[in-house]
Every structure is written in structure tokens, then in C-alpha cells.
């Protein structure tokens, strides 16, 4: 992992490892999709270039934030994810089998901002206890407590790190 054999803090070494594992996150995601039925897991369709541009424009005009490129890359393959009580927001509300709807990013962020403390953050998804955010100022993806928002449980430099954390949660509940 560290070809120069230079000492790295454990968190940085883990981030480097996660950056090298990007294809693994996609493989894990597709394996989960293959093992769970449509009622247990929703994985949205790819979002095309025009959809990405429209979402980026809406986020900038409505939220005052641009969306991180690595999250947009995820949406270009899978516009939303719902499984085992974990949500990664889609570009638009998307109904799925079982009567649910994948939640839309901008709408969910408008709701979160009603609380008055979400400026500088883009909420990318949530679970029963946590919210998954991108902190614009730090350029980091974070897992934060939904109730005590100041509590940061995990922090990642790339979206794939956050996605791996989310996939761990889904796999634990399967």
C-alpha cells in the first residue's frame, strides 16, 4: 500500500487504501444488488450528462453549493440507492417496487436546512441514526449523527470511502 515505506497516520493510510479500491466498491455494490431482490434494494438507473448538469445547476441555484464530482460520478452509474434503511439520494424522486420512493437530493437538503445548521454541508444520504454529508469547506465526506450533528463518526477524502462505509452497513444487515 505504501511503496515508499513512509510512515503515514492510520487514517491517511486507510484513505489511500480506499482510493486504490474504487473498483471494489462497485463490485460489492453489484454483488449486493444480485443477492437482494428489488424490494430489499433499489439501485437507480444511470443519470445521463444532461441530468447531471441539471442537478448541478439546481444545487447551485437552490442550495448555493456545487456537488462533488465523485458523488456525481456515482450518480452517473446509479441514480440513488436504498437498502436496509440506508439511503443515498437520487437526483429526482424515483419510485421503486415495494411502494417506496428514492429521496431526491435537493428536496432533502431543503428540509435539512430548515433546521438552520446545515449551511456549508450537502447531505448526500442518511440511515436511521446517521446522515452522510459532504462538508464543502473541508472537502470531506462525513458520517454524522442525525441528532447531535456535531458528532462526526467517520470522515473520508473520497466518495468511495463513504460508499464503502455504507456498503458495510448494508452487508451487516443482510
XYZ file of C-alpha atoms in Angstrom:
174
model
C 0.000 0.000 0.000
C 2.838 2.359 0.814
C 5.594 1.624 -1.732
C 7.951 4.288 -0.359
C 7.651 2.745 3.128
C 6.992 6.168 4.599
C 5.151 6.358 7.914
C 1.580 7.552 7.426
C -1.105 8.200 10.021
C -3.556 5.298 10.102
C -6.436 7.430 8.793
C -4.390 8.618 5.801
C -3.151 5.096 5.081
C -6.775 3.902 5.115
C -7.804 6.686 2.725
C -5.004 5.742 0.318
C -6.127 2.139 0.500
C -9.731 3.157 -0.218
C -8.628 5.270 -3.179
C -6.931 2.189 -4.604
C -10.088 0.106 -4.094
C -12.562 2.103 -6.203
C -13.456 -0.861 -8.440
C -14.014 -2.958 -5.306
C -16.805 -0.655 -4.087
C -18.612 -1.027 -7.416
C -18.107 -4.807 -7.352
C -19.516 -5.003 -3.803
C -22.475 -2.856 -4.796
C -23.320 -5.022 -7.797
C -22.896 -8.216 -5.756
C -25.353 -6.894 -3.167
C -27.769 -5.978 -5.945
C -27.526 -9.503 -7.361
C -28.197 -11.073 -3.936
C -31.114 -8.875 -2.861
C -34.493 -8.664 -4.532
C -35.964 -5.385 -5.787
C -37.990 -4.880 -2.604
C -34.821 -5.232 -0.479
C -32.569 -2.983 -2.558
C -33.174 -0.202 -5.027
C -30.291 0.825 -7.239
C -31.225 3.677 -9.553
C -30.591 3.839 -13.276
C -27.600 5.755 -14.656
C -28.062 9.517 -14.724
C -27.047 10.964 -18.073
C -24.937 14.031 -18.722
C -27.953 16.332 -19.097
C -29.381 15.022 -15.802
C -26.056 15.636 -14.030
C -25.837 19.161 -15.439
C -29.449 19.891 -14.428
C -28.835 18.594 -10.888
C -25.604 20.583 -10.536
C -27.375 23.737 -11.740
C -30.317 23.152 -9.359
C -27.987 22.511 -6.404
C -26.045 25.685 -7.114
C -29.114 27.881 -7.561
C -31.146 26.359 -4.710
C -28.536 25.326 -2.136
C -25.682 27.632 -3.083
C -23.338 24.640 -3.341
C -21.820 22.693 -6.175
C -21.937 18.950 -5.799
C -18.685 16.999 -5.517
C -17.548 15.331 -8.727
C -17.103 11.877 -7.188
C -20.727 11.874 -5.994
C -21.826 12.921 -9.477
C -19.730 10.060 -10.862
C -21.707 7.680 -8.634
C -24.994 9.143 -9.919
C -23.820 8.689 -13.499
C -23.776 4.942 -12.762
C -26.555 4.678 -10.141
C -29.020 7.496 -9.526
C -29.832 6.624 -5.941
C -29.509 3.688 -3.565
C -31.918 2.367 -0.958
C -31.210 -0.786 1.044
C -31.646 -1.951 4.629
C -32.703 1.510 5.845
C -29.787 3.261 4.139
C -30.389 5.936 1.509
C -28.108 7.684 -0.972
C -30.243 10.390 -2.506
C -31.111 10.421 -6.188
C -31.397 13.408 -8.499
C -35.207 13.224 -8.534
C -37.783 11.245 -6.531
C -37.784 7.756 -8.072
C -40.479 5.220 -7.207
C -39.332 1.638 -6.772
C -41.011 -1.708 -6.252
C -42.497 -2.256 -2.844
C -44.133 1.170 -2.848
C -41.173 3.262 -1.756
C -39.537 6.274 -3.332
C -35.852 7.092 -3.624
C -35.448 10.500 -1.997
C -34.261 13.477 -4.046
C -31.066 15.259 -3.012
C -32.127 18.898 -3.384
C -35.509 18.406 -1.700
C -33.962 16.534 1.227
C -31.329 19.249 1.637
C -34.000 21.945 1.698
C -35.715 20.051 4.527
C -32.422 19.633 6.401
C -31.625 23.330 6.057
C -34.875 24.281 7.755
C -33.081 23.368 10.982
C -30.637 26.220 10.402
C -27.303 24.442 10.853
C -26.684 22.713 7.538
C -25.103 25.634 5.655
C -21.766 24.534 4.260
C -22.916 20.908 4.055
C -24.590 18.893 1.344
C -26.483 15.911 2.706
C -25.961 13.010 0.311
C -27.966 10.396 2.203
C -28.964 9.002 5.556
C -29.678 5.951 7.649
C -31.762 5.544 10.780
C -29.065 7.089 13.024
C -26.658 8.906 10.709
C -26.547 11.391 7.891
C -23.966 11.278 5.122
C -22.694 14.717 4.216
C -20.111 16.497 2.141
C -18.564 19.365 4.068
C -17.788 21.941 1.400
C -15.213 23.921 3.387
C -13.120 20.875 4.302
C -13.772 18.983 1.078
C -14.534 15.847 3.120
C -17.273 13.259 3.182
C -18.540 12.595 6.690
C -20.809 10.319 8.663
C -22.527 12.493 11.272
C -25.073 11.818 13.989
C -28.571 12.837 12.899
C -29.487 14.210 16.321
C -26.153 15.519 17.632
C -24.931 16.780 14.252
C -21.570 17.960 15.617
C -20.603 14.328 16.265
C -18.520 13.132 13.308
C -18.179 9.341 13.357
C -16.188 8.840 10.161
C -14.502 11.116 7.648
C -13.320 10.335 4.122
C -11.434 12.226 1.426
C -13.284 10.464 -1.380
C -16.844 9.383 -2.051
C -15.767 5.749 -2.433
C -14.666 5.777 1.206
C -18.153 6.860 2.233
C -19.701 4.344 -0.165
C -17.609 1.543 1.364
C -18.851 2.565 4.827
C -22.443 2.473 3.566
C -21.937 -0.916 1.929
C -20.526 -2.247 5.217
C -23.770 -1.194 6.930
C -25.941 -2.821 4.284
C -23.905 -6.039 4.389
C -24.184 -6.192 8.186
C -27.974 -6.129 7.925
C -28.255 -8.747 5.167
